[in-house]
Short mmCIF file of C-alpha atoms and ligand atoms in Angstrom, two decimals:
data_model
loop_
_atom_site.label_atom_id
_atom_site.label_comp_id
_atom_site.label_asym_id
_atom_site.label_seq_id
_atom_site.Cartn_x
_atom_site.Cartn_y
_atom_site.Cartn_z
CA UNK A 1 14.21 111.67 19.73
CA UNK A 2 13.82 115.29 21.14
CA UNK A 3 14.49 114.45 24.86
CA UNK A 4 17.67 113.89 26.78
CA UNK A 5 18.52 110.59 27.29
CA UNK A 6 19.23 109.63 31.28
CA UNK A 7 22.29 108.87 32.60
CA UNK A 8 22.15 105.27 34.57
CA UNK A 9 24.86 104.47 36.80
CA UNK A 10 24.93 100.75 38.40
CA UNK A 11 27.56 99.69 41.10
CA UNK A 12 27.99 96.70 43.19
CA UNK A 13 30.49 94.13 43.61
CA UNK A 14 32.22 92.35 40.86
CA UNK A 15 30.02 89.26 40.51
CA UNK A 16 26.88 90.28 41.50
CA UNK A 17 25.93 89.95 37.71
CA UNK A 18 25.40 94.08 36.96
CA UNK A 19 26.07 93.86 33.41
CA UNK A 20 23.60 90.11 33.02
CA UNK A 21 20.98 92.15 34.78
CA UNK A 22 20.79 95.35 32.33
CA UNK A 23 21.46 93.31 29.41
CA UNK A 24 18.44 91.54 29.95
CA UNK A 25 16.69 94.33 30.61
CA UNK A 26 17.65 96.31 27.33
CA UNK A 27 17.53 93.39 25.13
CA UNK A 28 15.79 94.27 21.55
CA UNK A 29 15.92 97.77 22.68
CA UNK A 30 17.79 100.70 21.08
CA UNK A 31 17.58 103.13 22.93
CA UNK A 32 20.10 102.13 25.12
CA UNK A 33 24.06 102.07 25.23
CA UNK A 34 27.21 101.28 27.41
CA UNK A 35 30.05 103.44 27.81
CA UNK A 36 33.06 101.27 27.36
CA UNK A 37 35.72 102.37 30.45
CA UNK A 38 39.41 102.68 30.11
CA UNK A 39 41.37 100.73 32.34
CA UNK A 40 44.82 99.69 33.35
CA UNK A 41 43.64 96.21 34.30
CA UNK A 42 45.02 93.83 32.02
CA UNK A 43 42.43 91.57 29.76
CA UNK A 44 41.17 88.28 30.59
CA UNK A 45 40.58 85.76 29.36
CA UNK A 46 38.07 86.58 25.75
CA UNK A 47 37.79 90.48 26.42
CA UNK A 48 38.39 92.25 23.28
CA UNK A 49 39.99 95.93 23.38
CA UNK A 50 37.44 98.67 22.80
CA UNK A 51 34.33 96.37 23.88
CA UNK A 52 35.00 95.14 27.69
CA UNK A 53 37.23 97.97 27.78
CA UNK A 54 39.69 99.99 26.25
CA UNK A 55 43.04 98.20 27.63
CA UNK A 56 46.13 101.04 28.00
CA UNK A 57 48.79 101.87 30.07
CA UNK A 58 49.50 104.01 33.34
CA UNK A 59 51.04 106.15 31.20
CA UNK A 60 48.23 106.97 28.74
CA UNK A 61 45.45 106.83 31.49
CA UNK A 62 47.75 109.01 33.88
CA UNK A 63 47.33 111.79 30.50
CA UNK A 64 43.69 111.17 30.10
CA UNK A 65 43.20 112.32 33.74
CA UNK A 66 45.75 115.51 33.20
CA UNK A 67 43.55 116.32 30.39
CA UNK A 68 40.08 116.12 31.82
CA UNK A 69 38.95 113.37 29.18
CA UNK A 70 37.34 111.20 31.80
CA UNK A 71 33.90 111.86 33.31
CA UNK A 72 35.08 110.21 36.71
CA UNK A 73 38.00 108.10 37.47
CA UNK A 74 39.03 105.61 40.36
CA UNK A 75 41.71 103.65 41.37
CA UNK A 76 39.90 99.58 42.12
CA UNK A 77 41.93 96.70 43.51
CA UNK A 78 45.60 97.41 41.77
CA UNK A 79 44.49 99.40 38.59
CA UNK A 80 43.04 102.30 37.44
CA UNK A 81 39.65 102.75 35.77
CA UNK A 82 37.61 106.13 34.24
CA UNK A 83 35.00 106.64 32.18
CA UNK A 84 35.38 109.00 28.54
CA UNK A 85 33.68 111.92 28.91
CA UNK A 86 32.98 112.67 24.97
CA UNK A 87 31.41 109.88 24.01
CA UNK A 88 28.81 109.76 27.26
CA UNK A 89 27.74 113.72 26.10
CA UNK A 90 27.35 112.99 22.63
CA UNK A 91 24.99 109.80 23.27
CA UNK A 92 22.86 111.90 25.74
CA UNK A 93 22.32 114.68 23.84
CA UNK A 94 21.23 112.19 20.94
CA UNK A 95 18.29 111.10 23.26
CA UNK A 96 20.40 107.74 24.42
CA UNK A 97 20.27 106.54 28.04
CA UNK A 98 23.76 106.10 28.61
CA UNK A 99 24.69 102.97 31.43
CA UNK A 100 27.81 103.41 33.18
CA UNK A 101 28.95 100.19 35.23
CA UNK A 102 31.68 101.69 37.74
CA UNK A 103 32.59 101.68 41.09
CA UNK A 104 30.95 103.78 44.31
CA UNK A 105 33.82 106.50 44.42
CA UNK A 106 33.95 106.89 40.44
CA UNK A 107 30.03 107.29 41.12
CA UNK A 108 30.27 109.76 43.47
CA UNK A 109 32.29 111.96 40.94
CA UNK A 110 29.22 111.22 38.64
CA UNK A 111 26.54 112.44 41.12
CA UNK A 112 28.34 115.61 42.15
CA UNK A 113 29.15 116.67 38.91
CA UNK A 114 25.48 115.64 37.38
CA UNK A 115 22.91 115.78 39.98
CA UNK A 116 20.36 114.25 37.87
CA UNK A 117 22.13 110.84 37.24
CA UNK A 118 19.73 107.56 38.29
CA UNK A 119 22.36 105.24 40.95
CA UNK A 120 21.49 102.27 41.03
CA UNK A 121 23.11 99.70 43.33
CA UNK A 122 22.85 96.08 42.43
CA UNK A 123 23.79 93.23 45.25
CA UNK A 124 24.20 89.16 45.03
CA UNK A 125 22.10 87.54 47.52
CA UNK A 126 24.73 87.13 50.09
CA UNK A 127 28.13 86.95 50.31
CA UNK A 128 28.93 83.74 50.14
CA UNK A 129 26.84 83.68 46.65
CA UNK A 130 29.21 86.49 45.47
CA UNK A 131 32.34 84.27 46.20
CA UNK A 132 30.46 80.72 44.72
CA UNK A 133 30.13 83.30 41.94
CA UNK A 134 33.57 84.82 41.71
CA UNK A 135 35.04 81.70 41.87
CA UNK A 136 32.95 79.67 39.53
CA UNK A 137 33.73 82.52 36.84
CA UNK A 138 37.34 81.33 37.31
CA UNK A 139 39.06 84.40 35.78
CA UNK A 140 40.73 85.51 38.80
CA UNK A 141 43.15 83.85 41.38
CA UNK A 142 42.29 83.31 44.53
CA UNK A 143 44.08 86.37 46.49
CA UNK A 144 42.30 88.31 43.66
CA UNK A 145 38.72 87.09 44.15
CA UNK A 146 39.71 87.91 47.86
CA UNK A 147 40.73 91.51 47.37
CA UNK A 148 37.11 91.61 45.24
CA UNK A 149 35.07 90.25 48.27
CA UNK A 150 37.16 93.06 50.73
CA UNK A 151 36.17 95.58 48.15
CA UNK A 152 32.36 94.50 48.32
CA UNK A 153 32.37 95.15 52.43
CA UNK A 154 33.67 98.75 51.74
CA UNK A 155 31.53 99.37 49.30
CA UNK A 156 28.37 97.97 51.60
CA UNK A 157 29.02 100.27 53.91
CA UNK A 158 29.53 103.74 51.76
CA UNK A 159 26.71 102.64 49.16
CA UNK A 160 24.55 105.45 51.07
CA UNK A 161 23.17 107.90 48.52
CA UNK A 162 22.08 105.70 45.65
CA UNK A 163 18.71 105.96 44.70
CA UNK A 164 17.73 102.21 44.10
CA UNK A 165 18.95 98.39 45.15
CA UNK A 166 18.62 95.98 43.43
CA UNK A 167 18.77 92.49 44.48
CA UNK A 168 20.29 89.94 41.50
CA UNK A 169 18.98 86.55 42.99
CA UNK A 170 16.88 85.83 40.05
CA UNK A 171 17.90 87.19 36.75
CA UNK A 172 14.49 88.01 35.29
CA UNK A 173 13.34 90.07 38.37
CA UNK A 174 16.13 91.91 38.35
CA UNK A 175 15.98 93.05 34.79
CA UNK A 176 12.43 94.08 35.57
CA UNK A 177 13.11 95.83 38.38
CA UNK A 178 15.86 98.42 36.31
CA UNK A 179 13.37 98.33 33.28
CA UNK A 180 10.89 99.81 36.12
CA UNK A 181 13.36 102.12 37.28
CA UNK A 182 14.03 103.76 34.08
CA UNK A 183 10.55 103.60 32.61
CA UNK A 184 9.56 105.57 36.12
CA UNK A 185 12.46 107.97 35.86
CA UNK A 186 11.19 108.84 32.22
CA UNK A 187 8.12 109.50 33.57
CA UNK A 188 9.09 112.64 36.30
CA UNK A 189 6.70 115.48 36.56
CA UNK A 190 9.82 117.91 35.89
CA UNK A 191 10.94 116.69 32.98
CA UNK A 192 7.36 116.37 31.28
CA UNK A 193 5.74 119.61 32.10
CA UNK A 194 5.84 120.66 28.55
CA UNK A 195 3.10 117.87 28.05
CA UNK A 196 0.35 119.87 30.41
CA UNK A 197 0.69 123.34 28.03
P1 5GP B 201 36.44 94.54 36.70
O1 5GP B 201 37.94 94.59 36.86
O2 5GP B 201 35.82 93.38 37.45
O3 5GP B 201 36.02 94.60 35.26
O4 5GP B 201 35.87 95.86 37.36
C1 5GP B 201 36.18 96.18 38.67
C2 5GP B 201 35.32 97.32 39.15
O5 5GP B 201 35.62 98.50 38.42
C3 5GP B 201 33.82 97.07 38.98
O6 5GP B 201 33.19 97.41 40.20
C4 5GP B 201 33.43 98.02 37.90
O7 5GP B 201 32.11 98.48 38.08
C5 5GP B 201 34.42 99.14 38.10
N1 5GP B 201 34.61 99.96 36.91
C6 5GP B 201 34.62 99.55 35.62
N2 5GP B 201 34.80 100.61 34.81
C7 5GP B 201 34.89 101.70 35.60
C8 5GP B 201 35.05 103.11 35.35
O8 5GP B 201 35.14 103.59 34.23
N3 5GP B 201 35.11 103.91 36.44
C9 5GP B 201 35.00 103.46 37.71
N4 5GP B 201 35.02 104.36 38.69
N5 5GP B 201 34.83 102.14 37.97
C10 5GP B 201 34.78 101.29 36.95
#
């Protein structure tokens, strides 16, 4: 693979199903990957260290931002969550599209620092869907779920400045609808002029 690959950033609210949606949508593929995010948040239930996330302390995340080894970093609900900068680099200069699943001010850091990332915001139906959702998932307690559902109204209102929505009511749409995204943004004028000489 001689091109770059694109950098994909999806937000939304917890629950609204972001990581279902390009799952689906990448499935068989491999030209695809997922940066894995540190974060301070403890585990829940069935995530495994190094493939939800890498799990570590204040301490060692509080470093990794002193040492510029995050791409972006926020602070979400109670705990603190960044992206590795290495390991997103390396993929797209192998010709990966690299999908980073993080929140609207950790995004922000992403589109200011590389202009050319694809945003991509991805919504439940309604808000009342999100909290069936969040509280049919059962990993979080109640006050939790509605600290989550605060967090999704803030983030409604500052999500100006992505380029796409996406609504996740049914599953298979949605995945078509990012599969369309990125098979569009691989297809820009600027980044195929090569293919006119
Ligand atoms: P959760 O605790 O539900 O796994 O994630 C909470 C929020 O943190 C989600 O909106 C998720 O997209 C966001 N998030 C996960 N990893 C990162 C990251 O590396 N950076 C930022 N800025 N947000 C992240």
């Amino acid at each position: 693979m001689s091109e770059k690959g694109k950098l994909i950033v999806i937000s939304g609210p917890s629950g609204a199903g972001k990581s279902t949606v390009v799952f689906k949508a990448i499935e068989g593929r491999n030209d695809f990957c997922f940066s894995t995010s540190v974060t301070t948040r403890s585990p829940r239930p069935g995530e495994v260290d190094g493939r939800e996330y890498f799990f570590i302390d204040r301490e060692t995340y509080d470093r990794m931002v002193e040492q510029d080894e995050l791409l972006e970093h926020a602070e979400y609900v109670t705990n603190g969550y960044g992206t590795p900068r290495a390991f997103v680099e390396q993929k797209l200069n192998e010709g990966m599209n690299v999908v980073l699943d993080i929140e609207i001010q950790g995004a922000r850091q992403v589109r200011s620092k590389m202009p050319e990332a694809v945003m991509i915001f991805i919504i439940p139906p309604s808000m009342e869907e999100l909290r069936r959702r969040l509280v049919n998932r059962g990993t979080d307690s109640m006050e939790a779920i509605e600290g989550r559902l605060a967090r999704a109204k803030e983030e409604y209102a500052e999500a100006e400045g992505y380029d796409y929505l996406i609504v996740n009511d049914r599953i298979e749409e949605a995945a078509a609808a990012f599969s369309a995204i990125v098979t569009a943004e691989h297809l820009r004028f600027a980044d195929r002029k090569d293919l006119l000489k």
